[in-house]
Amino acid sequence: FHKEKNNLENIMDSKVETTEDLYSILQYVTNPDEEVLVYESSNKCELSTAILDLVDQAVGQLEKINTEELLLLDQKFTNKNTKQTAKMDLKKDLKLLKNDIFRNIADGIENLGLISLHLMLGGLQEMVRRQEQRNESVFYGLFTRKKMIQVTRDCFAEIVRISKNICFEYGKSNLSMLKKLSSRKVLTLTDQLK
């Protein structure tokens, strides 16, 4: 149990509280109010559907590039250490582009709404820019790295183009924009907090 708990904490980058931790929890909260909130499933607008489709396409292209490069690495290197280092470097870069960038966009839109894209786009663009600058220091094929970055850049360019329509379509008023761009889950929670 403890091993699975530690694995979950590492994956989620958080602390899992269990009944074993009840004493430490009760120091702060003795009688929490609990209730189940039900919200309607979000009807995705055209903009969010278009962005999610772009993300899925980009992830598919990245996975295809990854598979092709893994086959090349098996043929290219005879030294097992060099081959494994190249594979680990490729895996790390794929994880960063696929999970840390594209899945953050998709999960944010699905859970919070388009407002999440509006808020995190600048930071993600900076992350991609830093990856572009790191082009020369990879153990796998530099051409593959450039293809992965190009797929990411192309997808981001299209996402930025679509996101410019967000302000145009929903207005620039902060409160109205927040309401229109948030998911039903977020709106239900904010109503509960009122």
Coordinates of C-alpha atoms in Angstrom, one line a residue:
F1 CA 0.0 0.0 0.0
H2 CA 2.7 2.5 0.9
K3 CA 4.6 1.8 -2.3
E4 CA 1.5 2.4 -4.4
K5 CA 0.8 5.6 -2.3
N6 CA 4.3 6.8 -3.0
N7 CA 4.0 6.1 -6.7
L8 CA 0.7 8.0 -6.8
E9 CA 2.3 10.9 -4.9
N10 CA 5.2 11.0 -7.4
I11 CA 2.9 10.8 -10.4
M12 CA 0.5 13.5 -9.1
D13 CA 3.3 15.6 -7.6
S14 CA 1.2 16.0 -4.4
K15 CA 0.7 14.4 -1.1
V16 CA -2.0 11.7 -0.7
E17 CA -3.9 11.8 2.5
T18 CA -5.3 8.6 3.9
T19 CA -7.0 7.5 7.1
E20 CA -3.5 6.8 8.5
D21 CA -2.9 10.6 8.1
L22 CA -6.2 11.4 9.9
Y23 CA -4.5 12.8 13.0
S24 CA -2.5 15.4 11.0
I25 CA -5.7 16.4 9.0
L26 CA -7.7 16.8 12.2
Q27 CA -5.3 19.4 13.4
Y28 CA -6.6 21.8 10.8
V29 CA -10.2 20.6 10.1
T30 CA -12.3 18.9 12.7
N31 CA -15.6 18.7 11.0
P32 CA -15.6 19.5 7.3
D33 CA -18.8 20.1 5.5
E34 CA -19.1 17.7 2.6
E35 CA -21.5 17.7 -0.3
V36 CA -21.7 16.4 -3.8
L37 CA -22.0 19.0 -6.5
V38 CA -23.5 18.0 -9.8
Y39 CA -22.9 20.0 -12.9
E40 CA -24.0 19.6 -16.5
S41 CA -21.5 18.3 -18.9
S42 CA -19.9 21.1 -20.8
N43 CA -21.0 21.6 -24.3
K44 CA -17.7 22.4 -26.1
C45 CA -17.8 25.3 -28.3
E46 CA -16.3 25.3 -31.8
L47 CA -13.1 27.0 -30.6
S48 CA -12.3 24.5 -27.9
T49 CA -13.2 21.5 -30.2
A50 CA -10.9 22.9 -32.9
I51 CA -8.0 23.4 -30.3
L52 CA -8.5 19.9 -28.9
D53 CA -8.5 18.4 -32.4
L54 CA -5.2 20.2 -33.1
V55 CA -3.7 18.9 -29.9
D56 CA -4.7 15.4 -30.7
Q57 CA -3.2 15.7 -34.2
A58 CA 0.0 17.1 -32.9
V59 CA 0.3 14.3 -30.2
G60 CA -0.3 11.7 -32.9
Q61 CA 2.4 13.2 -35.1
L62 CA 4.9 13.4 -32.2
E63 CA 4.2 9.7 -31.3
K64 CA 4.7 8.7 -35.0
I65 CA 8.1 10.6 -35.1
N66 CA 9.0 9.0 -31.8
T67 CA 8.3 5.5 -33.1
E68 CA 10.3 6.1 -36.3
E69 CA 13.3 7.4 -34.3
L70 CA 13.2 4.4 -31.9
L71 CA 13.5 2.1 -34.9
L72 CA 16.4 4.2 -36.2
L73 CA 18.2 4.2 -32.9
D74 CA 18.0 0.4 -32.7
Q75 CA 19.7 0.2 -36.1
K76 CA 22.1 3.1 -35.6
F77 CA 23.8 2.3 -32.2
T78 CA 25.6 -0.9 -31.4
N79 CA 26.7 0.3 -27.9
K80 CA 23.9 -0.5 -25.5
N81 CA 24.7 2.4 -23.2
T82 CA 24.7 5.0 -26.0
K83 CA 21.5 3.5 -27.4
Q84 CA 19.8 3.6 -24.0
T85 CA 20.9 7.2 -23.4
A86 CA 19.5 8.3 -26.7
K87 CA 16.2 6.5 -26.1
M88 CA 15.9 8.1 -22.6
D89 CA 16.7 11.5 -24.1
L90 CA 14.0 11.0 -26.8
K91 CA 11.5 9.8 -24.2
K92 CA 12.2 12.8 -22.0
D93 CA 11.6 15.2 -24.9
L94 CA 8.5 13.5 -26.0
K95 CA 7.1 13.5 -22.5
L96 CA 7.8 17.2 -22.2
L97 CA 6.2 18.1 -25.5
K98 CA 3.3 15.6 -25.3
N99 CA 2.4 15.7 -21.6
D100 CA 3.7 19.0 -20.2
I101 CA 2.6 21.1 -23.1
F102 CA -0.1 19.5 -25.2
R103 CA -1.9 17.5 -22.4
N104 CA -1.8 20.6 -20.2
I105 CA -3.7 22.4 -22.9
A106 CA -6.2 19.6 -23.4
D107 CA -6.8 18.9 -19.7
G108 CA -7.1 22.6 -19.0
I109 CA -9.7 23.1 -21.7
E110 CA -11.7 20.0 -20.7
N111 CA -11.7 20.7 -17.0
L112 CA -11.6 24.5 -16.7
G113 CA -12.7 25.8 -20.1
L114 CA -11.1 28.1 -22.6
I115 CA -10.1 30.4 -19.9
S116 CA -7.2 28.0 -19.0
L117 CA -5.8 28.4 -22.5
H118 CA -6.1 32.1 -22.3
L119 CA -4.2 32.2 -19.0
M120 CA -1.4 29.6 -19.7
L121 CA -0.7 30.2 -23.4
G122 CA 2.2 32.7 -22.7
G123 CA 4.0 30.3 -20.3
L124 CA 3.6 27.4 -22.7
Q125 CA 5.0 29.4 -25.6
E126 CA 8.0 30.3 -23.5
M127 CA 8.5 26.6 -22.7
V128 CA 8.5 25.8 -26.4
R129 CA 10.9 28.6 -27.2
R130 CA 13.3 27.2 -24.6
Q131 CA 13.1 23.8 -26.2
E132 CA 13.9 25.3 -29.6
Q133 CA 17.1 26.8 -28.1
R134 CA 18.2 23.4 -26.8
N135 CA 18.2 21.9 -30.3
E136 CA 22.0 21.2 -30.5
S137 CA 22.3 19.0 -27.3
V138 CA 20.4 15.8 -28.0
F139 CA 21.7 12.2 -28.1
Y140 CA 19.2 11.0 -30.7
G141 CA 18.8 12.4 -34.2
L142 CA 19.0 16.2 -34.5
F143 CA 16.7 16.0 -37.5
T144 CA 14.1 14.2 -35.4
R145 CA 14.3 16.8 -32.7
K146 CA 13.8 19.5 -35.3
K147 CA 10.7 17.7 -36.6
M148 CA 9.3 17.4 -33.1
I149 CA 9.8 21.1 -32.5
Q150 CA 8.3 22.0 -35.9
V151 CA 5.2 20.0 -35.2
T152 CA 4.9 21.8 -31.8
R153 CA 5.5 25.2 -33.3
D154 CA 3.0 24.6 -36.1
C155 CA 0.4 23.5 -33.6
F156 CA 1.1 26.5 -31.4
A157 CA 0.8 28.9 -34.3
E158 CA -2.6 27.5 -35.1
I159 CA -3.7 27.6 -31.4
V160 CA -2.6 31.2 -31.1
R161 CA -4.5 32.1 -34.3
I162 CA -7.6 30.4 -32.9
S163 CA -7.1 32.0 -29.4
K164 CA -7.1 35.4 -30.9
N165 CA -10.7 34.8 -31.8
I166 CA -11.5 34.2 -28.2
C167 CA -11.4 37.8 -27.2
F168 CA -13.1 38.8 -30.4
E169 CA -16.0 36.3 -30.0
Y170 CA -16.5 36.7 -26.3
G171 CA -15.6 40.3 -25.6
K172 CA -12.9 41.9 -23.4
S173 CA -14.8 42.4 -20.2
N174 CA -13.0 40.4 -17.5
L175 CA -16.1 39.1 -15.8
S176 CA -18.1 38.3 -18.9
M177 CA -15.1 36.7 -20.5
L178 CA -14.5 34.6 -17.3
K179 CA -18.1 33.4 -17.3
K180 CA -18.2 32.6 -21.0
L181 CA -14.8 30.9 -21.2
S182 CA -15.1 28.8 -18.0
S183 CA -16.4 25.2 -18.0
R184 CA -19.7 24.3 -16.3
K185 CA -17.6 22.6 -13.5
V186 CA -15.9 25.9 -12.7
L187 CA -19.1 27.9 -12.8
T188 CA -20.8 25.4 -10.5
L189 CA -17.9 25.7 -8.0
T190 CA -17.9 29.5 -8.1
D191 CA -21.6 29.5 -7.6
Q192 CA -21.1 27.3 -4.6
L193 CA -18.5 29.7 -3.2
K194 CA -20.9 32.7 -3.3

